[in-house]
CSV table of C-alpha atoms in Angstrom, one decimal:
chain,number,residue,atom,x,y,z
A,1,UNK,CA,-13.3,-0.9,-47.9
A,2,UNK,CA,-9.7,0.0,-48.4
A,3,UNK,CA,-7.5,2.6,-46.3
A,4,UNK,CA,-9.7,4.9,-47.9
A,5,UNK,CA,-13.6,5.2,-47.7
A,6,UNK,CA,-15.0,6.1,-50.9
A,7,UNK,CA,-17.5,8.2,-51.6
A,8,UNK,CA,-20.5,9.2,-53.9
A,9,UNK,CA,-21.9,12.5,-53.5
A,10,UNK,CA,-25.9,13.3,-54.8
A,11,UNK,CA,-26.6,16.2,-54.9
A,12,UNK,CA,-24.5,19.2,-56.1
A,13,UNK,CA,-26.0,22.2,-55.1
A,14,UNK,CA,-25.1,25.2,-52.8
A,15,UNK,CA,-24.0,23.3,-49.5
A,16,UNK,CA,-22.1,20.8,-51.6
A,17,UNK,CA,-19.3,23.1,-51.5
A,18,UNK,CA,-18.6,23.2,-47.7
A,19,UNK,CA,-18.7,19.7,-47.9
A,20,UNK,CA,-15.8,19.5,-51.3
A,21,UNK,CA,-13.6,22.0,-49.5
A,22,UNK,CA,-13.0,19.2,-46.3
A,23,UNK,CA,-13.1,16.2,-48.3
A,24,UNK,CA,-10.7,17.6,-50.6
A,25,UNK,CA,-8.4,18.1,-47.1
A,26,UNK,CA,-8.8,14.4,-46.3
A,27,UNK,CA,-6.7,11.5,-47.0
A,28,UNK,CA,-9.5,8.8,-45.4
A,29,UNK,CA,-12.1,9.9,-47.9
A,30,UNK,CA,-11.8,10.1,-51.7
A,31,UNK,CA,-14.9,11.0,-53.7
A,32,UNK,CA,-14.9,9.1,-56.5
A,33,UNK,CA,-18.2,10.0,-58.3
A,34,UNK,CA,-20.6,12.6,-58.3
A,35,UNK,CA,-24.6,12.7,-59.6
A,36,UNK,CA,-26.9,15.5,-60.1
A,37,UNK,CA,-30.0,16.6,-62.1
A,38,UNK,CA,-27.7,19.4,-63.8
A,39,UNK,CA,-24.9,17.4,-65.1
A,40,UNK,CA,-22.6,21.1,-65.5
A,41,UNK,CA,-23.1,21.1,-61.7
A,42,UNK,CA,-22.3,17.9,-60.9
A,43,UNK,CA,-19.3,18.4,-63.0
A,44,UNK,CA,-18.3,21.4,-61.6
A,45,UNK,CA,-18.7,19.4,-58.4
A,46,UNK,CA,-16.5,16.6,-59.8
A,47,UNK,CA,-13.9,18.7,-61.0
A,48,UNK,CA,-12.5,19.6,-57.3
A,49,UNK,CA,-11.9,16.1,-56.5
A,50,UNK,CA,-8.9,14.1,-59.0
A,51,UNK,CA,-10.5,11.7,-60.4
A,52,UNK,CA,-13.9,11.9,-59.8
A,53,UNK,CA,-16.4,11.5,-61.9
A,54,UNK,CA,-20.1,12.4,-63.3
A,55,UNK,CA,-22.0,9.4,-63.5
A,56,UNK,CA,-26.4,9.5,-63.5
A,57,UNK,CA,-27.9,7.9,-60.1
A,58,UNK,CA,-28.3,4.4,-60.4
A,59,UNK,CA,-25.1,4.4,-62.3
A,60,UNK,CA,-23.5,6.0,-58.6
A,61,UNK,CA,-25.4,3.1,-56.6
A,62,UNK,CA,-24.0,0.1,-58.5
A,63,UNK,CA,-20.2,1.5,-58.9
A,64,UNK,CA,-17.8,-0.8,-57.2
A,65,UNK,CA,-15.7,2.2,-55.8
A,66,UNK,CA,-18.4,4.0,-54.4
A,67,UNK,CA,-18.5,2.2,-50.4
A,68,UNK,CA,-20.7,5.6,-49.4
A,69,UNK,CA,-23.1,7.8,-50.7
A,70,UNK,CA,-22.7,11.3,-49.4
A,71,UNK,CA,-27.1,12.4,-50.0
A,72,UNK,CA,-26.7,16.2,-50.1
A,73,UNK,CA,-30.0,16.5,-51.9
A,74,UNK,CA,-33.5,18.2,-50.3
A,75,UNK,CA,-34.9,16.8,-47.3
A,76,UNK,CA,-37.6,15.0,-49.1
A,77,UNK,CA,-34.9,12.8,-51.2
A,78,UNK,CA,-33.7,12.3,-48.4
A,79,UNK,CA,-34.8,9.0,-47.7
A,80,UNK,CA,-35.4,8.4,-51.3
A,81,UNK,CA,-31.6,8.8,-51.8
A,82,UNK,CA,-31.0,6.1,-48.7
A,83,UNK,CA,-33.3,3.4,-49.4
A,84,UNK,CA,-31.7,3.2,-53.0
A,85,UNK,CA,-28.0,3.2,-51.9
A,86,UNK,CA,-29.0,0.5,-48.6
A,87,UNK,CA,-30.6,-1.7,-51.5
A,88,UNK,CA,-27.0,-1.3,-53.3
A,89,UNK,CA,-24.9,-2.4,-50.1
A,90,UNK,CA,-24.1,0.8,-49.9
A,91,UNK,CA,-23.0,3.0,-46.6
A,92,UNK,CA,-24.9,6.3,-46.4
A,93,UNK,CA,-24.3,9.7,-44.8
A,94,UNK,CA,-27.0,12.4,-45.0
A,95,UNK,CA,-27.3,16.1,-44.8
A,96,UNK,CA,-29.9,16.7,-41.8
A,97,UNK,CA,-32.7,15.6,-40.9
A,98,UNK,CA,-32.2,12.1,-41.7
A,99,UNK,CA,-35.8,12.2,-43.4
A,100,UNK,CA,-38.7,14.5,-44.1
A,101,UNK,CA,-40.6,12.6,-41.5
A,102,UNK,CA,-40.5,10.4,-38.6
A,103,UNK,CA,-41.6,7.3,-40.3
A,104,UNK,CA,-39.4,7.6,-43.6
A,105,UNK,CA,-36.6,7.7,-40.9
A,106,UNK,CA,-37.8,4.6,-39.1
A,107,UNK,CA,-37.6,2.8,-42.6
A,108,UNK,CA,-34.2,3.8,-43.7
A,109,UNK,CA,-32.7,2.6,-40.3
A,110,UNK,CA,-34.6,-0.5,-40.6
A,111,UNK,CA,-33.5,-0.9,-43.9
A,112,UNK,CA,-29.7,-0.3,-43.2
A,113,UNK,CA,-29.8,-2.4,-40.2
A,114,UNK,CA,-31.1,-5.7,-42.4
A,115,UNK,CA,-28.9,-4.7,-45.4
A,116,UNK,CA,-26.1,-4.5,-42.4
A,117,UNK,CA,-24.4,-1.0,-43.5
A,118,UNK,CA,-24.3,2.1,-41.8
A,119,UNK,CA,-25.9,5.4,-41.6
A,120,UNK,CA,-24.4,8.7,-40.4
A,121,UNK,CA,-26.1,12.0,-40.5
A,122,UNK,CA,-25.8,15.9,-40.6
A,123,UNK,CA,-24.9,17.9,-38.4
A,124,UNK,CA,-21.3,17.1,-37.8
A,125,UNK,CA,-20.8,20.3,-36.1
A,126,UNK,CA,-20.7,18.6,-33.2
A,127,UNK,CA,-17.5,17.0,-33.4
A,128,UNK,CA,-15.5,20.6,-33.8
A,129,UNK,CA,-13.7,21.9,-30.7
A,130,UNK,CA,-16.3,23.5,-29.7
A,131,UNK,CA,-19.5,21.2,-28.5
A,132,UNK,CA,-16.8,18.6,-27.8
A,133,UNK,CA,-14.7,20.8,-25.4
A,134,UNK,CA,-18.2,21.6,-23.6
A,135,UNK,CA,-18.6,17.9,-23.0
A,136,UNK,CA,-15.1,17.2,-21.7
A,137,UNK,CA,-15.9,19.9,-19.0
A,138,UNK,CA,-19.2,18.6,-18.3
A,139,UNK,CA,-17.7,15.2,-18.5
A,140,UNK,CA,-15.2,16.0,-15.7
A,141,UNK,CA,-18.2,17.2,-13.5
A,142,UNK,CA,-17.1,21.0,-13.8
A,143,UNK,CA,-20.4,22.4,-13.7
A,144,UNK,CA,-21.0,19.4,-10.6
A,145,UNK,CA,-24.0,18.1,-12.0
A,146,UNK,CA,-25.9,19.3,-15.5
A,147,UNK,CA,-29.8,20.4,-14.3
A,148,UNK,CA,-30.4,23.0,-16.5
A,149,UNK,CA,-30.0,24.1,-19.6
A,150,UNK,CA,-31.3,27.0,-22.6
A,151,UNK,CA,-30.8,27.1,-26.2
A,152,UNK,CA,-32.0,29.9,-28.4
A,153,UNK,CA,-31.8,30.8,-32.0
A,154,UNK,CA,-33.3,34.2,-32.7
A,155,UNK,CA,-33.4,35.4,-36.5
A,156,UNK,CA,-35.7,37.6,-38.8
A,157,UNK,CA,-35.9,35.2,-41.3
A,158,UNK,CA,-33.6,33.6,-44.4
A,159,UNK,CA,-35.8,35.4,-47.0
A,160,UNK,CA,-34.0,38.5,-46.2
A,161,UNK,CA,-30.6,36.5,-48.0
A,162,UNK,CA,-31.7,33.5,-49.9
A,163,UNK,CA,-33.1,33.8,-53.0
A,164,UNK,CA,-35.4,30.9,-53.2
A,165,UNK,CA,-36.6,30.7,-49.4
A,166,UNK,CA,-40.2,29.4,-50.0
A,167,UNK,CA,-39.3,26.3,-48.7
A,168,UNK,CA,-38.1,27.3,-45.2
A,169,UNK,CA,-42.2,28.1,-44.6
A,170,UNK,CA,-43.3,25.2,-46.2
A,171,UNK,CA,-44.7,22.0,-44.5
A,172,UNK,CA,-41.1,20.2,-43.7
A,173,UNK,CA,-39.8,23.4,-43.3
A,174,UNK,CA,-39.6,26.3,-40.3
A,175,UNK,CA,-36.9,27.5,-37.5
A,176,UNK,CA,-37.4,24.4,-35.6
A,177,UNK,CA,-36.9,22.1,-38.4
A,178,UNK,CA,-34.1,24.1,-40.3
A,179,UNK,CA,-32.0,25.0,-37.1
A,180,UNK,CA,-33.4,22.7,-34.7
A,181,UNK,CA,-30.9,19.1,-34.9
A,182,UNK,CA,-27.8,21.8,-34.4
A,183,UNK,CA,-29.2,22.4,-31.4
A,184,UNK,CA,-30.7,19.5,-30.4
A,185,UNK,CA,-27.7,17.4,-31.1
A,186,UNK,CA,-25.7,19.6,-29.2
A,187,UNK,CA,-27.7,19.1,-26.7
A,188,UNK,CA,-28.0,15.0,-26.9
A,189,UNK,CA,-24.0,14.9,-26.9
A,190,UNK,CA,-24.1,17.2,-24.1
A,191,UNK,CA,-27.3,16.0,-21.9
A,192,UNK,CA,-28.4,12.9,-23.2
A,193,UNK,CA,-31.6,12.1,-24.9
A,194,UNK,CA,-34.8,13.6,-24.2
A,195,UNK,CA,-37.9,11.4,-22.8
A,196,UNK,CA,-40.8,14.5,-22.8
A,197,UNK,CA,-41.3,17.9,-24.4
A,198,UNK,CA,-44.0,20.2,-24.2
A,199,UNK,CA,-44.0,22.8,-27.2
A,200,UNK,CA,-46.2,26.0,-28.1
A,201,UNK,CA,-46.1,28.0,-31.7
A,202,UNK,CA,-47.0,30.7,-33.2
A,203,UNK,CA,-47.1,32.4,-36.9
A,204,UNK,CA,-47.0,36.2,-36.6
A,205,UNK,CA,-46.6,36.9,-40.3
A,206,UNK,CA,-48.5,34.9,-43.1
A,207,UNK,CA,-46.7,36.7,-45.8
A,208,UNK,CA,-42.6,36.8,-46.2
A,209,UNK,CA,-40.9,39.1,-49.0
A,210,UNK,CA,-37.6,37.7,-50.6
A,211,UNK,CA,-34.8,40.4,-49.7
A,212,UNK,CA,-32.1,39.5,-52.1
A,213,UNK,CA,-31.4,37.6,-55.6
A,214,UNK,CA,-33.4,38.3,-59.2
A,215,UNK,CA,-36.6,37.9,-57.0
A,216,UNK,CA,-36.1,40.4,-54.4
A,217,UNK,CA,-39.6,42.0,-53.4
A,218,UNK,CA,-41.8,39.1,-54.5
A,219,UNK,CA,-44.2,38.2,-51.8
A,220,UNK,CA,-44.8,34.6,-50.6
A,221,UNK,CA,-47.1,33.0,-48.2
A,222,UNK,CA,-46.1,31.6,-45.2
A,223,UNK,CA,-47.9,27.9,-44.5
A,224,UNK,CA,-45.9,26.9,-41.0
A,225,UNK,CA,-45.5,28.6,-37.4
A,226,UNK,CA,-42.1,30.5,-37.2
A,227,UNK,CA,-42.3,30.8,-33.7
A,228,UNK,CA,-41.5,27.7,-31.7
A,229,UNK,CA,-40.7,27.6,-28.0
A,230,UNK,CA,-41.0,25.0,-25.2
A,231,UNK,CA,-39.3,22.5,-22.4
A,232,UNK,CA,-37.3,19.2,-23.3
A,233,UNK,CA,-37.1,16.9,-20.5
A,234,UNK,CA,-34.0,15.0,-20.7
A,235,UNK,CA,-34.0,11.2,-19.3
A,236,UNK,CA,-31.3,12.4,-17.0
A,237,UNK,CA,-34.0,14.6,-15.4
A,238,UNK,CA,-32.7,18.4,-16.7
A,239,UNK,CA,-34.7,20.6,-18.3
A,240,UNK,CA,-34.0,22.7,-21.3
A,241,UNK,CA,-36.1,25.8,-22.5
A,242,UNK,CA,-36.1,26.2,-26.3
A,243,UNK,CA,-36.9,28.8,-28.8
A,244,UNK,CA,-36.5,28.5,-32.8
A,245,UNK,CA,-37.3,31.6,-33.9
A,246,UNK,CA,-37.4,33.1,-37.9
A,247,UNK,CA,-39.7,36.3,-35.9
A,248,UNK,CA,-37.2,37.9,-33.9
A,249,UNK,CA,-34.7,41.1,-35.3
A,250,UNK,CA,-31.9,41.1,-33.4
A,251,UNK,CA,-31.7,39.7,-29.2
A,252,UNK,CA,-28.7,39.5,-26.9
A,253,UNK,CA,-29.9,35.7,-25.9
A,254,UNK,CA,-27.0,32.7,-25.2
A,255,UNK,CA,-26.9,29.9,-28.4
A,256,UNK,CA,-26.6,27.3,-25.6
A,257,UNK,CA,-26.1,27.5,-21.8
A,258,UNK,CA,-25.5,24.8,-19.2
A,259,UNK,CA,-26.6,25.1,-15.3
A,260,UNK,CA,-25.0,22.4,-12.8
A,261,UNK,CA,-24.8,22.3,-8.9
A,262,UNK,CA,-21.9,23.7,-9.0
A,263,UNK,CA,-21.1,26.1,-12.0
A,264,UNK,CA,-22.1,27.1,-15.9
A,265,UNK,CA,-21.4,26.1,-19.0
A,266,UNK,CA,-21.8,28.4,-22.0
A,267,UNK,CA,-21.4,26.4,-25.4
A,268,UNK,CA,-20.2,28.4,-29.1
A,269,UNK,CA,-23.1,28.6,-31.6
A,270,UNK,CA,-23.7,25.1,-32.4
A,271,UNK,CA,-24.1,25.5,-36.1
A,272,UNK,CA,-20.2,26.1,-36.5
A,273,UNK,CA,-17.6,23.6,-35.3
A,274,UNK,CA,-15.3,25.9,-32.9
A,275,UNK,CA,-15.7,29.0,-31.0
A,276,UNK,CA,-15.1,30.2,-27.1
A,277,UNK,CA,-16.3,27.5,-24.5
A,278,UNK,CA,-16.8,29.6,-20.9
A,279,UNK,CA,-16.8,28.3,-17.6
A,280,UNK,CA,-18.6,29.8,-14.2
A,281,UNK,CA,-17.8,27.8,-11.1
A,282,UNK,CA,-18.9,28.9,-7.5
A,283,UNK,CA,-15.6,29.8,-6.4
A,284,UNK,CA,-15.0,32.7,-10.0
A,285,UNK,CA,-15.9,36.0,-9.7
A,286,UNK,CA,-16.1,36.4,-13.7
A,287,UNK,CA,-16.3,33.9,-16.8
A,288,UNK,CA,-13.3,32.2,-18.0
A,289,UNK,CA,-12.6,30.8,-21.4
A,290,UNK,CA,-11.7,27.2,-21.8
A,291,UNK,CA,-9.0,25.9,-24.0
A,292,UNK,CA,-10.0,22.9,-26.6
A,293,UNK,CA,-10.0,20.4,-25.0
A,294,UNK,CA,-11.6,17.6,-27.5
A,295,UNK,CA,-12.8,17.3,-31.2
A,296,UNK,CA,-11.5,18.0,-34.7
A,297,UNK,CA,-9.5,20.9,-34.6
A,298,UNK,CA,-10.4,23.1,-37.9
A,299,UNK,CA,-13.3,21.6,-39.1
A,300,UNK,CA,-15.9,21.6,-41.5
A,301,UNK,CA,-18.9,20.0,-43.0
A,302,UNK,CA,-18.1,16.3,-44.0
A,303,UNK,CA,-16.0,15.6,-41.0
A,304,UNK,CA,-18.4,13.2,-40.1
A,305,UNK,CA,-17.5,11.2,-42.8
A,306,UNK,CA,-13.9,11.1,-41.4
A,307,UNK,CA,-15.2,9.8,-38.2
A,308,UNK,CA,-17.2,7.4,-39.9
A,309,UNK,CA,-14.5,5.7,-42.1
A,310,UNK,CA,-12.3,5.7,-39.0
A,311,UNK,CA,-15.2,3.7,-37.0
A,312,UNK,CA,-15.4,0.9,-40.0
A,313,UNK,CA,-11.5,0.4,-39.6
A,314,UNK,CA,-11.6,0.3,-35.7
A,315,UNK,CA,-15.0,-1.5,-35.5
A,316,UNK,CA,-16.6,1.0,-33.4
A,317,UNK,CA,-19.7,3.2,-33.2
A,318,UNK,CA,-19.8,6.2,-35.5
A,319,UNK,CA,-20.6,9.7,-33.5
A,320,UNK,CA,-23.0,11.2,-36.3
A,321,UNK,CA,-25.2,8.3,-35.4
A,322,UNK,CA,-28.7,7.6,-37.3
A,323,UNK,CA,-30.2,6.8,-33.6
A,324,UNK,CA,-29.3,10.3,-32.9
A,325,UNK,CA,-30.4,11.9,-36.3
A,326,UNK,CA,-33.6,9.7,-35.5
A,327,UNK,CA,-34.4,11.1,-32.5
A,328,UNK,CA,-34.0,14.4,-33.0
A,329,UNK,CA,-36.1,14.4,-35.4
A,330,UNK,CA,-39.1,12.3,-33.6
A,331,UNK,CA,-38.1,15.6,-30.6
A,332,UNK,CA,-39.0,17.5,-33.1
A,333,UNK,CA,-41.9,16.2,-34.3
A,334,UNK,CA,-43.2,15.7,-30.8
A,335,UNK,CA,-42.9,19.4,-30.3
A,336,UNK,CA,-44.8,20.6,-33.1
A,337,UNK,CA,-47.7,17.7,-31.5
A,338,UNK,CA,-47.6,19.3,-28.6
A,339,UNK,CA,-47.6,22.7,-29.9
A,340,UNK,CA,-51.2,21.5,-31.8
A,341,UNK,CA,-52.4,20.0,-29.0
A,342,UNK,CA,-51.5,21.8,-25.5
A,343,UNK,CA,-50.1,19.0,-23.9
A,344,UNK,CA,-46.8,17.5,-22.9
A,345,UNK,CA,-45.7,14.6,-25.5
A,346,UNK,CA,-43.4,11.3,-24.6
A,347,UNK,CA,-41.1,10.9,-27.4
A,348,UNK,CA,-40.9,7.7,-28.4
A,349,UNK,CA,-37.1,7.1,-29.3
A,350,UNK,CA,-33.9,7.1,-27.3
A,351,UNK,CA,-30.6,6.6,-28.6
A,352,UNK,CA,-26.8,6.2,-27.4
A,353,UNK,CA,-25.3,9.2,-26.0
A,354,UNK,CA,-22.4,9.4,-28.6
A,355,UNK,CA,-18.6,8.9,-27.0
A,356,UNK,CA,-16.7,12.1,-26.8
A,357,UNK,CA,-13.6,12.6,-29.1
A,358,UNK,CA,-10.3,12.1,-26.9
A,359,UNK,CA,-8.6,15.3,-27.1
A,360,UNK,CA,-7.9,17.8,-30.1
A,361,UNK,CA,-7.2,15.9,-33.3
A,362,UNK,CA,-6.3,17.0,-36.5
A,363,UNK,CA,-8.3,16.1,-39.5
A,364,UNK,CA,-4.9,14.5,-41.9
């Protein structure tokens, strides 16, 4: 790799553009070539990037300035997508999860590990100002030490905006699976990993109705519980309460909070990358709003990749780790065990508690 890290994108639909606009801001990364089943989309996708071009897949794996492919397809390509580009020498960084299931995920780390490239994966959210400034304060012990914790996402439901949403409530699909690793990774870079986790479910509605788009008022079935609650035990010893939820209208719940000895940490919705970070210690009478303190000031989707070409220059460990992306999804999966059977699940993974970003730092 050069001074630059460059990178193949798969993959051109709707998210595609989040990514283009902060690659586009980046000198570290230059996309050099782009692949899709709809070549006028990949070209469309090709056309925001100078020089980039549309090239079919295997064409993408073997090109000589492609050092990472950026797999923005659906999460069951996921793997597919990785596999191919290890096999090519390639570096890979993923939209989340890093694989449809537990066991695809154990073979693309495997796989990278032997072929001796990286993996990085989705979300990157959590290297904005806002998760990161969390952890400095709970870093420098200001909530004395971390024994609690809640993290809630309440919604009605994404076929009241998407177009297409049969496969949120498919199997692979649901609350916890969509919106779960924002929260969950959050919560690794915040509390550590997780040893236990007891889960329940439910499925109030077996029929959705699409709300927007060409199809609006077709009627779908729903074939996965949209109601997911339960406890994570952390190897540290806290204890977070969790609730995915595509069943609830509107709620005036926290996205994340923090409970120490000594104070309370409330975190900005973890699927964006800033937002207010509040503090209550035992000696304030109200809530006081931290100033950034760490992270990528003004970020967006991709970001990750920036952190990751910075890591292969100074031979370090990338944040957007694929032990992370692993076990967040093998929490996951041991949620929806328990949620089957009625009993508290060990998860069977662990990972590195990702280093915090040193300060604010700008993305050029």
């Amino acid at each position: 790799m050069g001074e630059s890290l460059r990178a193949g994108i798969v993959g051109a639909g709707k998210i595609s553009g989040q990514y283009s606009a902060t690659l586009s801001r980046l000198s570290q990364v230059t996309v050099t070539a782009v692949a899709d089943l709809d070549p006028g989309r990949a070209q469309l996708l090709a056309d925001q990037h100078p020089g980039a071009r549309v090239v079919a897949l295997p064409d993408l794996y073997a090109a000589p300035d492609v050092d990472v492919v950026l797999n923005l397809t659906t999460p069951n390509q996921h793997a597919v997508v990785a596999l191919a580009a290890i096999a090519a020498g390639k570096h890979v960084y993923g939209e989340k999860p890093l694989a449809a299931t537990g066991a695809d995920a154990v073979a693309v780390v495997q796989a990278a590990e032997a072929a001796g490239v990286r993996v990085a994966c989705a979300p990157d959210t959590v290297l904005g100002t806002g998760v990161q400034t969390a952890r400095a304060a709970v870093d420098a012990g200001e909530i004395g030490v971390p024994h609690a914790a809640t993290a809630f996402m309440t919604g009605p439901g994404h076929e009241r905006w998407h177009p297409d949403p049969e496969f949120y409530y498919q199997q692979g699909g649901g609350p916890l699976l969509d919106m779960g690793p924002y929260y969950l990774t959050s919560l690794v870079q915040l509390l550590g990993p997780v040893r236990r986790v007891v889960g329940m479910s439910s499925r109030p509605r077996h029929e959705r109705t699409i709300g927007d788009g060409p199809r609006a008022g077709t009627t779908f079935p729903v074939d996965i519980d949209t109601h997911v609650t339960g406890i994570l035990e952390h190897e540290s010893g806290a204890l977070t309460t969790l609730m995915m939820s595509f069943d609830i209208w509107a709620a005036h719940l926290p996205r994340i909070e923090l409970y120490g000895s000594q104070g309370s940490l409330s975190v900005p919705d973890p699927n964006y990358f800033d937002g207010d970070v509040r503090l209550f210690t035992a000696g304030d009478e109200s809530w006081r709003v931290l100033p950034p303190a760490a992270g990528y000031a003004d970020a967006g989707r991709g970001v990750g990749l920036l952190d990751l070409a910075e890591a292969l220059i100074e031979d370090r460990p990338h944040r957007a780790a694929a032990d992370v992306a692993l076990h967040v999804l093998d929490v996951m999966e041991s949620m929806e065990v328990s949620a089957r059977g009625g009993a508290s699940v060990a998860v069977r993974t662990t990972c590195r508690r990702p280093d915090r970003i040193p300060g604010v730092l700008d993305l050029g």
